[in-house]
Each structure stands twice: as C-alpha cells, then as structure tokens.
Short mmCIF file of C-alpha atoms and ligand atoms in Angstrom, two decimals:
data_model
loop_
_atom_site.label_atom_id
_atom_site.label_comp_id
_atom_site.label_asym_id
_atom_site.label_seq_id
_atom_site.Cartn_x
_atom_site.Cartn_y
_atom_site.Cartn_z
CA UNK A 1 0.05 -0.09 -0.03
CA UNK A 2 0.74 3.67 -0.39
CA UNK A 3 0.23 6.11 2.30
CA UNK A 4 0.45 9.85 2.96
CA UNK A 5 1.67 10.60 6.41
CA UNK A 6 2.12 14.11 7.83
CA UNK A 7 4.78 14.51 10.71
CA UNK A 8 4.40 17.37 13.00
CA UNK A 9 7.55 17.77 15.24
CA UNK A 10 6.35 20.71 17.31
CA UNK A 11 8.21 21.99 20.16
CA UNK A 12 10.61 21.15 23.02
CA UNK A 13 11.24 17.34 22.90
CA UNK A 14 8.68 17.04 20.16
CA UNK A 15 11.13 17.02 17.33
CA UNK A 16 13.46 14.67 19.26
CA UNK A 17 10.87 11.99 19.47
CA UNK A 18 9.11 12.48 16.32
CA UNK A 19 12.30 11.81 14.42
CA UNK A 20 12.36 8.37 16.12
CA UNK A 21 8.93 7.66 15.32
CA UNK A 22 9.55 8.51 11.59
CA UNK A 23 12.46 6.47 11.67
CA UNK A 24 10.43 3.52 13.13
CA UNK A 25 7.82 4.10 10.25
CA UNK A 26 10.84 3.89 7.66
CA UNK A 27 12.03 0.70 9.37
CA UNK A 28 8.64 -0.88 9.12
CA UNK A 29 8.35 0.15 5.67
CA UNK A 30 11.34 -1.84 4.69
CA UNK A 31 9.65 -4.73 6.28
CA UNK A 32 6.36 -5.13 4.76
CA UNK A 33 6.53 -4.06 1.03
CA UNK A 34 4.68 -0.78 1.76
CA UNK A 35 5.55 2.75 0.59
CA UNK A 36 4.96 5.63 3.13
CA UNK A 37 5.30 9.17 1.84
CA UNK A 38 6.13 11.41 5.02
CA UNK A 39 6.08 15.08 4.74
CA UNK A 40 6.98 17.46 7.58
CA UNK A 41 4.78 20.51 8.64
CA UNK A 42 4.93 23.19 11.28
CA UNK A 43 2.65 23.40 14.24
CA UNK A 44 2.78 25.03 17.76
CA UNK A 45 5.38 27.44 18.71
CA UNK A 46 7.63 26.58 15.80
CA UNK A 47 4.89 27.44 13.68
CA UNK A 48 4.10 30.85 15.64
CA UNK A 49 7.68 31.77 15.23
CA UNK A 50 7.76 31.14 11.43
CA UNK A 51 4.24 32.25 10.56
CA UNK A 52 2.65 33.90 13.41
CA UNK A 53 0.00 31.09 13.38
CA UNK A 54 -0.09 27.93 15.70
CA UNK A 55 -1.67 26.02 12.80
CA UNK A 56 -0.78 27.63 9.42
CA UNK A 57 -3.13 26.93 6.72
CA UNK A 58 -0.57 24.79 4.69
CA UNK A 59 -0.27 22.33 7.81
CA UNK A 60 -4.21 22.13 8.23
CA UNK A 61 -4.60 21.28 4.48
CA UNK A 62 -1.60 18.74 4.54
CA UNK A 63 -3.12 17.17 7.39
CA UNK A 64 -6.72 17.00 6.04
CA UNK A 65 -5.38 15.34 2.94
CA UNK A 66 -3.19 12.75 4.70
CA UNK A 67 -4.00 9.12 5.68
CA UNK A 68 -2.50 9.93 9.31
CA UNK A 69 -0.65 12.62 10.90
CA UNK A 70 2.17 11.79 13.63
CA UNK A 71 2.74 14.66 16.20
CA UNK A 72 5.40 15.18 18.76
CA UNK A 73 4.30 17.85 21.28
CA UNK A 74 3.62 21.65 21.24
CA UNK A 75 4.24 24.39 23.76
CA UNK A 76 6.76 25.69 26.12
CA UNK A 77 7.79 28.70 28.23
CA UNK A 78 8.64 30.64 25.08
CA UNK A 79 4.98 31.09 24.06
CA UNK A 80 3.38 30.86 27.54
CA UNK A 81 3.03 34.55 28.36
CA UNK A 82 -0.62 34.56 29.77
CA UNK A 83 -1.30 37.74 27.73
CA UNK A 84 -0.01 36.14 24.58
CA UNK A 85 -2.65 36.41 21.61
CA UNK A 86 -1.69 33.02 20.21
CA UNK A 87 -0.77 29.86 21.83
CA UNK A 88 0.85 26.70 20.63
CA UNK A 89 -1.61 24.58 22.32
CA UNK A 90 -4.65 26.22 20.49
CA UNK A 91 -3.07 24.94 17.21
CA UNK A 92 -3.26 21.34 18.55
CA UNK A 93 -6.94 21.88 19.53
CA UNK A 94 -7.59 23.48 16.22
CA UNK A 95 -6.17 20.57 14.45
CA UNK A 96 -8.09 18.00 16.42
CA UNK A 97 -11.32 20.03 15.56
CA UNK A 98 -10.36 20.13 11.93
CA UNK A 99 -9.74 16.55 11.65
CA UNK A 100 -12.74 15.63 13.73
CA UNK A 101 -11.07 13.25 15.79
CA UNK A 102 -13.46 12.97 18.61
CA UNK A 103 -12.27 9.58 20.02
CA UNK A 104 -8.78 9.45 21.68
CA UNK A 105 -7.67 5.97 22.30
CA UNK A 106 -5.01 5.74 25.09
CA UNK A 107 -4.01 2.33 25.92
CA UNK A 108 -2.43 1.62 29.19
CA UNK A 109 -0.59 -1.65 29.14
CA UNK A 110 1.82 -2.64 32.00
CA UNK A 111 4.82 -4.89 31.27
CA UNK A 112 6.61 -6.99 33.88
CA UNK A 113 10.09 -5.52 32.86
CA UNK A 114 9.09 -1.97 33.92
CA UNK A 115 7.23 -2.81 37.17
CA UNK A 116 10.20 -1.42 38.87
CA UNK A 117 9.89 2.00 37.03
CA UNK A 118 6.32 2.33 38.78
CA UNK A 119 5.73 3.77 42.15
CA UNK A 120 3.03 1.02 42.72
CA UNK A 121 3.80 -2.55 44.17
CA UNK A 122 4.28 -5.09 41.40
CA UNK A 123 1.15 -7.09 42.56
CA UNK A 124 -0.98 -4.23 41.74
CA UNK A 125 0.46 -3.75 38.29
CA UNK A 126 0.17 -7.44 37.00
CA UNK A 127 -2.40 -7.78 34.28
CA UNK A 128 -3.00 -4.14 33.75
CA UNK A 129 -4.68 -3.59 30.22
CA UNK A 130 -6.85 -0.69 30.02
CA UNK A 131 -8.16 1.18 26.88
CA UNK A 132 -8.91 4.67 28.17
CA UNK A 133 -11.27 6.41 25.40
CA UNK A 134 -11.14 10.26 26.05
CA UNK A 135 -13.73 12.41 24.19
CA UNK A 136 -11.52 14.91 22.33
CA UNK A 137 -13.31 17.53 20.56
CA UNK A 138 -15.95 18.92 23.03
CA UNK A 139 -16.45 19.84 26.55
CA UNK A 140 -14.68 22.57 28.54
CA UNK A 141 -11.78 22.82 26.00
CA UNK A 142 -14.14 23.89 23.17
CA UNK A 143 -16.70 26.02 24.99
CA UNK A 144 -16.71 29.77 24.93
CA UNK A 145 -14.27 31.50 27.12
CA UNK A 146 -14.44 34.89 28.42
CA UNK A 147 -12.00 37.03 30.62
CA UNK A 148 -12.34 40.35 32.30
CA UNK A 149 -10.02 41.96 34.67
CA UNK A 150 -11.47 40.15 37.62
CA UNK A 151 -13.32 37.22 36.24
CA UNK A 152 -12.92 34.50 33.78
CA UNK A 153 -15.25 31.85 32.17
CA UNK A 154 -14.79 28.53 30.52
CA UNK A 155 -18.28 26.88 29.37
CA UNK A 156 -18.44 23.22 29.20
CA UNK A 157 -21.15 21.85 26.62
CA UNK A 158 -21.88 18.42 25.22
CA UNK A 159 -24.41 17.60 22.71
CA UNK A 160 -26.11 14.20 23.06
CA UNK A 161 -24.72 13.06 19.68
CA UNK A 162 -21.00 13.86 20.65
CA UNK A 163 -21.52 11.72 23.81
CA UNK A 164 -23.19 8.92 21.80
CA UNK A 165 -20.50 8.58 19.06
CA UNK A 166 -17.49 8.24 21.66
CA UNK A 167 -19.61 5.84 23.71
CA UNK A 168 -20.20 3.68 20.64
CA UNK A 169 -16.47 3.71 19.96
CA UNK A 170 -15.89 2.59 23.53
CA UNK A 171 -18.53 -0.39 23.15
CA UNK A 172 -17.09 -1.43 19.83
CA UNK A 173 -13.61 -1.67 21.30
CA UNK A 174 -14.90 -3.65 24.46
CA UNK A 175 -16.46 -6.15 22.06
CA UNK A 176 -12.92 -6.87 20.80
CA UNK A 177 -11.57 -6.99 24.49
CA UNK A 178 -13.11 -8.21 27.79
CA UNK A 179 -16.56 -6.72 27.43
CA UNK A 180 -16.43 -4.13 30.27
CA UNK A 181 -16.89 -0.47 30.05
CA UNK A 182 -16.41 2.07 32.98
CA UNK A 183 -17.71 5.40 32.11
CA UNK A 184 -16.33 8.36 34.27
CA UNK A 185 -18.09 11.45 34.91
CA UNK A 186 -19.08 13.84 37.72
CA UNK A 187 -22.87 13.50 37.69
CA UNK A 188 -23.22 14.47 41.27
CA UNK A 189 -22.27 17.99 40.39
CA UNK A 190 -22.14 18.53 36.58
CA UNK A 191 -25.22 18.84 34.27
CA UNK A 192 -22.94 17.73 31.45
CA UNK A 193 -22.05 14.46 33.24
CA UNK A 194 -25.97 13.70 34.09
CA UNK A 195 -26.36 13.93 30.13
CA UNK A 196 -23.29 11.89 29.84
CA UNK A 197 -24.53 9.39 32.34
CA UNK A 198 -28.08 8.85 30.93
CA UNK A 199 -26.68 8.81 27.33
CA UNK A 200 -24.34 5.95 28.37
CA UNK A 201 -27.08 3.88 30.25
CA UNK A 202 -29.72 4.28 27.26
CA UNK A 203 -27.10 3.56 24.57
CA UNK A 204 -25.47 0.44 26.19
CA UNK A 205 -28.92 -1.07 27.02
CA UNK A 206 -30.03 -0.51 23.29
CA UNK A 207 -26.83 -1.26 21.31
CA UNK A 208 -24.46 -3.15 23.61
CA UNK A 209 -26.50 -5.38 25.82
CA UNK A 210 -23.69 -7.76 25.76
CA UNK A 211 -21.41 -5.29 27.42
CA UNK A 212 -21.30 -4.56 31.12
CA UNK A 213 -21.36 -0.88 31.79
CA UNK A 214 -20.57 0.65 35.20
CA UNK A 215 -20.26 4.38 36.12
CA UNK A 216 -17.81 5.96 38.37
CA UNK A 217 -17.26 9.39 39.36
CA UNK A 218 -13.98 10.88 38.33
CA UNK A 219 -12.67 11.51 41.90
CA UNK A 220 -13.14 7.85 42.85
CA UNK A 221 -12.03 6.66 39.44
CA UNK A 222 -8.56 8.42 39.98
CA UNK A 223 -8.48 6.41 43.14
CA UNK A 224 -9.53 3.17 41.72
CA UNK A 225 -6.92 3.40 39.06
CA UNK A 226 -4.43 3.08 41.72
CA UNK A 227 -5.91 0.67 44.08
CA UNK A 228 -7.34 -1.79 41.46
CA UNK A 229 -6.09 -0.90 37.96
CA UNK A 230 -6.27 -4.57 36.72
CA UNK A 231 -10.04 -4.63 36.99
CA UNK A 232 -10.50 -1.90 34.09
CA UNK A 233 -11.06 -2.96 30.60
CA UNK A 234 -12.14 0.08 28.48
CA UNK A 235 -12.65 3.58 30.41
CA UNK A 236 -14.43 6.12 28.63
CA UNK A 237 -14.70 9.65 29.88
CA UNK A 238 -15.14 13.39 28.74
CA UNK A 239 -12.23 15.50 27.64
CA UNK A 240 -10.61 17.15 30.61
CA UNK A 241 -11.36 14.09 32.81
CA UNK A 242 -9.54 11.94 30.17
CA UNK A 243 -6.52 14.08 29.77
CA UNK A 244 -5.96 14.02 33.63
CA UNK A 245 -6.53 10.31 34.30
CA UNK A 246 -4.29 9.31 31.73
CA UNK A 247 -1.35 11.08 32.95
CA UNK A 248 -2.15 9.52 36.26
CA UNK A 249 -2.38 6.06 34.50
CA UNK A 250 0.91 6.59 32.83
CA UNK A 251 2.56 5.69 36.29
CA UNK A 252 1.26 2.26 36.34
CA UNK A 253 3.12 1.75 33.15
CA UNK A 254 6.31 3.57 34.69
CA UNK A 255 6.48 6.84 32.78
CA UNK A 256 4.57 9.52 30.80
CA UNK A 257 6.95 8.89 28.27
CA UNK A 258 5.65 5.29 27.45
CA UNK A 259 1.99 6.31 26.58
CA UNK A 260 0.77 6.42 23.10
CA UNK A 261 -2.44 7.79 21.51
CA UNK A 262 -4.42 7.61 18.59
CA UNK A 263 -7.09 10.15 17.98
CA UNK A 264 -9.68 8.84 15.34
CA UNK A 265 -12.69 10.49 13.53
CA UNK A 266 -15.58 8.65 11.69
CA UNK A 267 -13.18 7.69 8.95
CA UNK A 268 -10.55 6.12 11.11
CA UNK A 269 -8.01 8.94 9.77
CA UNK A 270 -6.11 9.74 12.59
CA UNK A 271 -3.77 12.01 14.55
CA UNK A 272 -1.28 9.94 16.54
CA UNK A 273 0.61 11.53 19.60
CA UNK A 274 2.42 10.56 22.61
CA UNK A 275 0.25 11.60 25.59
CA UNK A 276 3.27 13.88 27.15
CA UNK A 277 4.12 17.37 26.34
CA UNK A 278 7.01 19.22 25.19
CA UNK A 279 9.03 18.59 28.58
CA UNK A 280 10.83 21.79 28.52
CA UNK A 281 12.85 20.67 31.51
CA UNK A 282 14.78 18.08 29.19
CA UNK A 283 14.30 19.36 25.95
CA UNK A 284 17.63 19.64 23.80
CA UNK A 285 19.48 17.24 25.63
CA UNK A 286 18.71 14.01 23.56
CA UNK A 287 17.33 12.11 26.58
CA UNK A 288 13.65 11.77 25.94
CA UNK A 289 11.84 8.64 25.99
CA UNK A 290 10.82 7.88 22.34
CA UNK A 291 8.73 4.72 23.30
CA UNK A 292 5.51 6.72 23.44
CA UNK A 293 5.87 8.16 20.10
CA UNK A 294 7.18 4.68 18.44
CA UNK A 295 4.02 3.20 20.04
CA UNK A 296 1.99 5.96 18.46
CA UNK A 297 3.54 5.05 15.26
CA UNK A 298 2.33 1.38 15.64
CA UNK A 299 -1.09 2.56 16.45
CA UNK A 300 -0.99 4.55 13.49
CA UNK A 301 -0.33 1.59 11.23
CA UNK A 302 -3.07 -0.44 13.08
CA UNK A 303 -5.82 2.11 12.92
CA UNK A 304 -5.37 4.29 10.00
CA UNK A 305 -3.37 2.08 7.66
CA UNK A 306 -4.87 -1.27 8.69
CA UNK A 307 -1.43 -2.78 9.01
CA UNK A 308 -2.16 -4.92 12.13
CA UNK A 309 0.77 -7.23 11.79
CA UNK A 310 3.23 -4.59 11.40
CA UNK A 311 1.70 -2.63 14.41
CA UNK A 312 2.01 -5.70 16.57
CA UNK A 313 5.90 -6.11 15.28
CA UNK A 314 6.77 -2.66 16.35
CA UNK A 315 5.05 -2.87 19.73
CA UNK A 316 6.91 -6.24 20.29
CA UNK A 317 9.98 -4.46 19.52
CA UNK A 318 9.41 -1.77 22.05
CA UNK A 319 8.85 -4.30 24.74
CA UNK A 320 11.66 -6.63 23.54
CA UNK A 321 13.99 -3.77 23.87
CA UNK A 322 12.77 -2.89 27.45
CA UNK A 323 12.76 -6.46 28.59
CA UNK A 324 16.37 -6.68 27.39
CA UNK A 325 17.19 -3.91 29.88
CA UNK A 326 17.53 -0.90 27.47
CA UNK A 327 16.25 2.24 29.38
CA UNK A 328 16.12 6.01 29.02
CA UNK A 329 16.38 7.90 32.30
CA UNK A 330 12.59 8.23 33.12
CA UNK A 331 12.01 4.47 33.12
CA UNK A 332 15.19 3.67 35.56
CA UNK A 333 18.14 3.98 33.30
CA UNK A 334 20.12 5.37 36.00
CA UNK A 335 23.83 5.96 35.23
CA UNK A 336 23.65 3.93 32.12
CA UNK A 337 20.43 5.40 30.71
CA UNK A 338 20.26 5.43 26.96
CA UNK A 339 19.53 8.64 24.92
CA UNK A 340 16.63 9.18 22.72
CA UNK A 341 18.42 8.06 19.65
CA UNK A 342 20.23 5.02 21.43
CA UNK A 343 16.80 3.85 22.93
CA UNK A 344 15.10 3.88 19.34
CA UNK A 345 18.31 2.04 17.90
CA UNK A 346 17.87 -0.57 20.57
CA UNK A 347 14.07 -0.94 19.46
CA UNK A 348 14.73 -1.11 15.81
CA UNK A 349 17.43 -3.57 16.25
CA UNK A 350 14.63 -6.01 17.72
CA UNK A 351 12.74 -5.76 14.42
CA UNK A 352 12.93 -8.92 12.12
CA UNK A 353 15.28 -8.61 9.36
CA UNK A 354 13.53 -6.97 6.33
P1 NAD B 1 5.16 17.35 29.99
O1 NAD B 1 4.37 16.01 29.74
O2 NAD B 1 5.85 18.06 28.89
O3 NAD B 1 6.26 16.89 31.12
C1 NAD B 1 5.86 16.23 32.36
C2 NAD B 1 7.10 15.69 33.05
O4 NAD B 1 7.09 14.64 32.20
C3 NAD B 1 8.38 16.57 32.74
O5 NAD B 1 9.20 16.18 33.89
C4 NAD B 1 9.00 15.75 31.71
O6 NAD B 1 10.36 15.93 31.67
C5 NAD B 1 8.45 14.38 31.61
N1 NAD B 1 8.47 13.63 30.44
C6 NAD B 1 7.47 13.94 29.43
N2 NAD B 1 7.50 13.36 28.37
C7 NAD B 1 8.78 12.65 28.48
C8 NAD B 1 9.57 11.79 27.73
N3 NAD B 1 9.14 11.52 26.56
N4 NAD B 1 10.72 11.16 28.32
C9 NAD B 1 11.09 11.50 29.46
N5 NAD B 1 10.36 12.34 30.29
C10 NAD B 1 9.19 12.97 29.77
O7 NAD B 1 4.12 18.43 30.87
P2 NAD B 1 4.22 19.83 31.14
O8 NAD B 1 5.61 20.07 31.69
O9 NAD B 1 3.23 20.13 32.12
O10 NAD B 1 3.87 20.66 29.91
C11 NAD B 1 4.96 21.21 29.01
C12 NAD B 1 4.54 21.94 27.78
O11 NAD B 1 3.88 20.82 27.03
C13 NAD B 1 3.13 22.82 27.98
O12 NAD B 1 3.25 23.85 27.14
C14 NAD B 1 1.90 21.94 27.78
O13 NAD B 1 0.97 22.73 27.29
C15 NAD B 1 2.66 21.06 26.67
N6 NAD B 1 1.86 19.88 26.23
C16 NAD B 1 1.61 19.39 25.15
C17 NAD B 1 0.99 18.25 24.80
C18 NAD B 1 0.84 17.94 23.36
O14 NAD B 1 1.31 18.53 22.32
N7 NAD B 1 0.14 16.88 23.17
C19 NAD B 1 0.85 17.42 25.68
C20 NAD B 1 0.84 17.93 27.00
C21 NAD B 1 1.51 18.94 27.53
C1 IPM B 2 -2.53 16.21 25.76
C2 IPM B 2 -2.25 17.67 26.22
C3 IPM B 2 -3.15 18.65 25.47
C4 IPM B 2 -4.71 18.26 26.04
C5 IPM B 2 -2.95 20.15 25.48
C6 IPM B 2 -1.52 20.46 25.20
C7 IPM B 2 -3.90 21.05 24.71
O1 IPM B 2 -2.11 17.90 27.57
O2 IPM B 2 -2.58 16.05 24.62
O3 IPM B 2 -2.86 15.44 26.64
O4 IPM B 2 -4.92 18.77 27.18
O5 IPM B 2 -5.28 17.77 25.53
MN1 MN B 3 -2.41 15.88 28.51
#
C-alpha cells in the first residue's frame, strides 16, 4: 500500500521523539513492502515563530489530505505568556477539531520488565490492560471562554450526539476485548455529566446489551486506577477528565514517556501522538523517551493503515528492547541510561530482518 503521512514535530522534545517515530515507520516500511510518503509541517510554537500562527493553513490542509498524522508535542515557556494572543496548544486543539478526531484511544498496558519503574507495587500492576477512550473535540476545551480583569469563564457543553459517538467507539472496542466499560463522569455535580451518564445507560442498553457498563465518579475513578487498575477494561470519559486520568495512569506503566495515543474520526483517519508534552525541563538534551511516539506510530499502522501485523511487530520490538534492559532515564536507566536515539536504535534492532 501507499500512504501519505504528515509528521508534525512541534516544540521542545517534540522534534526529538518525532524523528524516532518517523525512523520507526521507515524501518517498518522496509519490512512489509509498503510505501509511506512522509512530509513534515509546522505546528505549535515552531509555527508561531515562522508564520505567526499555531496552525498555519498549509499544515491544516496537508493534514486534512493525509492518511494519518504523527505529532510530537507543542508548547513551552517561550510561548506561555498569559497575555499572548496566540498559543501553541490552540494549534493542536484546532487541528483536532479540523480533523474531527473525537475519540482519543490511550492504551495503558503494564509490562513486567517495567514494574520497577512504577511507584506502585508489582502485585497491583500485574495484568493491567486498560483502553482509555477520551472524548477529544468537545467539553470545556472547546466551550466559550471569557476574560475580564477580575473574572474568567470556561463553558462546558456536550451535545448528546457527541457523547453517543464516543461511547459507541468504547462499546465497539470492548467487544474486541473483555466486554466491560467503565464510564467516568461527575454526575453528582455537573449537568454535562448527568447527560453523559443517562446517554451511556440508554445507549448501552439498546446497542451493547452484551457489554457490562459501570459508572464511576471521576474523583473515585482516580483512586480506583491506583487501588485496582487490573479490574478495568475500557474506560470512557469526557475530554478533561480523560486528559488528567491518563497522565495519572501513565505511572502504572512507569513513565509519561511510555504512553501512546490515537485520535480517530469517523473515517478512522487519525492523529497520533504520545500523551506527554514538550517537556521543557529536558528538551534539547537528547534524553527523552521515544517509546510513547514509537508506540503511537504502531497505533497509526493499526488504526489508519490497517497494518495490524506490522503494528504488533513494532509494539513487540519496544517491549523486547525494554525487557532486554534498554532504558532511558525516566524508566530507570540510572547511570547507564540511553539517550533518545540510542533507545530507538535498541528498539529497531529488535525488528525482524527486512
Ligand atoms: P510534559 O508532559 O511536557 O512533562 C511532564 C514531565 O514528564 C516532565 O518532567 C517531563 O520531563 C517528563 N516527560 C514528558 N515526556 C517525557 C519523555 N518522553 N521522556 C522523559 N520524560 C518525559 O508536561 P508539562 O511540563 O506540564 O508541559 C510542558 C508543555 O507541554 C506545556 O506547554 C503543555 O501545554 C505542553 N503539552 C503538550 C502536549 C501535546 O502537545 N500533546 C501534551 C501535554 C502538554
Ligand atoms: C494532551 C495535552 C493537550 C490536552 C494540551 C496540550 C492541549 O495535555 O494531549 O494530553 O490537554 O489535550
Ligand atoms: Mn495531557
């Protein structure tokens, strides 16, 4: 197959990890008789510096015409002045909206080789395999914002249809897994959550009677994620709750640098990115963990290109490298920690010969 992929390096460690994600795609291309055309474009702070805009029109149209987009991260102190008229993060939000990628899949899978990188005890981590489905194009991120000298407002709105489509994605994923969905909300306080909860109950009763649906309040869910993580199969939630819960869940795996994500629209075209940010505290030093990005490239192969076998091969290479003891600093590399490039080299060395 031929596929057009747009790579958006962005800011901070974004370019460092994206380079390794692209290299992984190139290595996979050599294995499978596929052709990937990979073009780079500007987003975030890098785009603001070059064009004054966080999502230039050229980037938006390149992404809209692509089969998939692989993004590093955006943002950083240089563009974080509270009075700035344009922010890097807005470019990412606009891109998500433009592509209509409403369902953000964030798999959280622990691996025995990394148990020692997690602050939790190994017996809690065994068998953890959670698919978090985060609503990505609605809620408080996209509501009306207002600011006066002494007040500020962020409106949170959800339409029933927006809730239904992401719940449907969660139900379909659960059918390929262990057939359990936990829907997370704050229905004891928020109207949007009460709509979310009743929509979930109605939809699962009519369309997914074979799937077990449970509701949890978000504060309790944050606790249950640490006390009984192996009990979860699919967890579905609104935009901001999903953002927060997945950074928390990354510590089950061992580091924020390990978690990938796939943001999908109705056509399964996708935006793929590690869940971490631009990590200004380590940017430019070549020490960022590339695993989250390489695993995002694997999700890209799976969900947008339909290359399941190659996705699995790449995922296995990541965990083979980690099992062989190859580590960046964030996952316990210590004095012998590998840099970004060397870690990716160790992963690519685990791929079968092409
Ligand atoms: P962050 O995710 O960038 O970093 C949090 C901590 O995790 C830092 O200590 C960082 O060094 C570490 N970390 C993150 N990724 C790592 C990796 N791959 N390897 C090793 N360590 C890693 O969060 P932050 O510092 O709160 O935010 C920094 C900037 O990134 C902000 O401007 C924020 O808006 C932006 N951000 C962007 C995205 C995105 O583009 N998708 C996601 C989150 C945050
Ligand atoms: C993420 C990030 C983004 C979000 C920011 C940078 C807009 O934290 O992708 O998780 O909150 O969605
Ligand atoms: Mn986040």
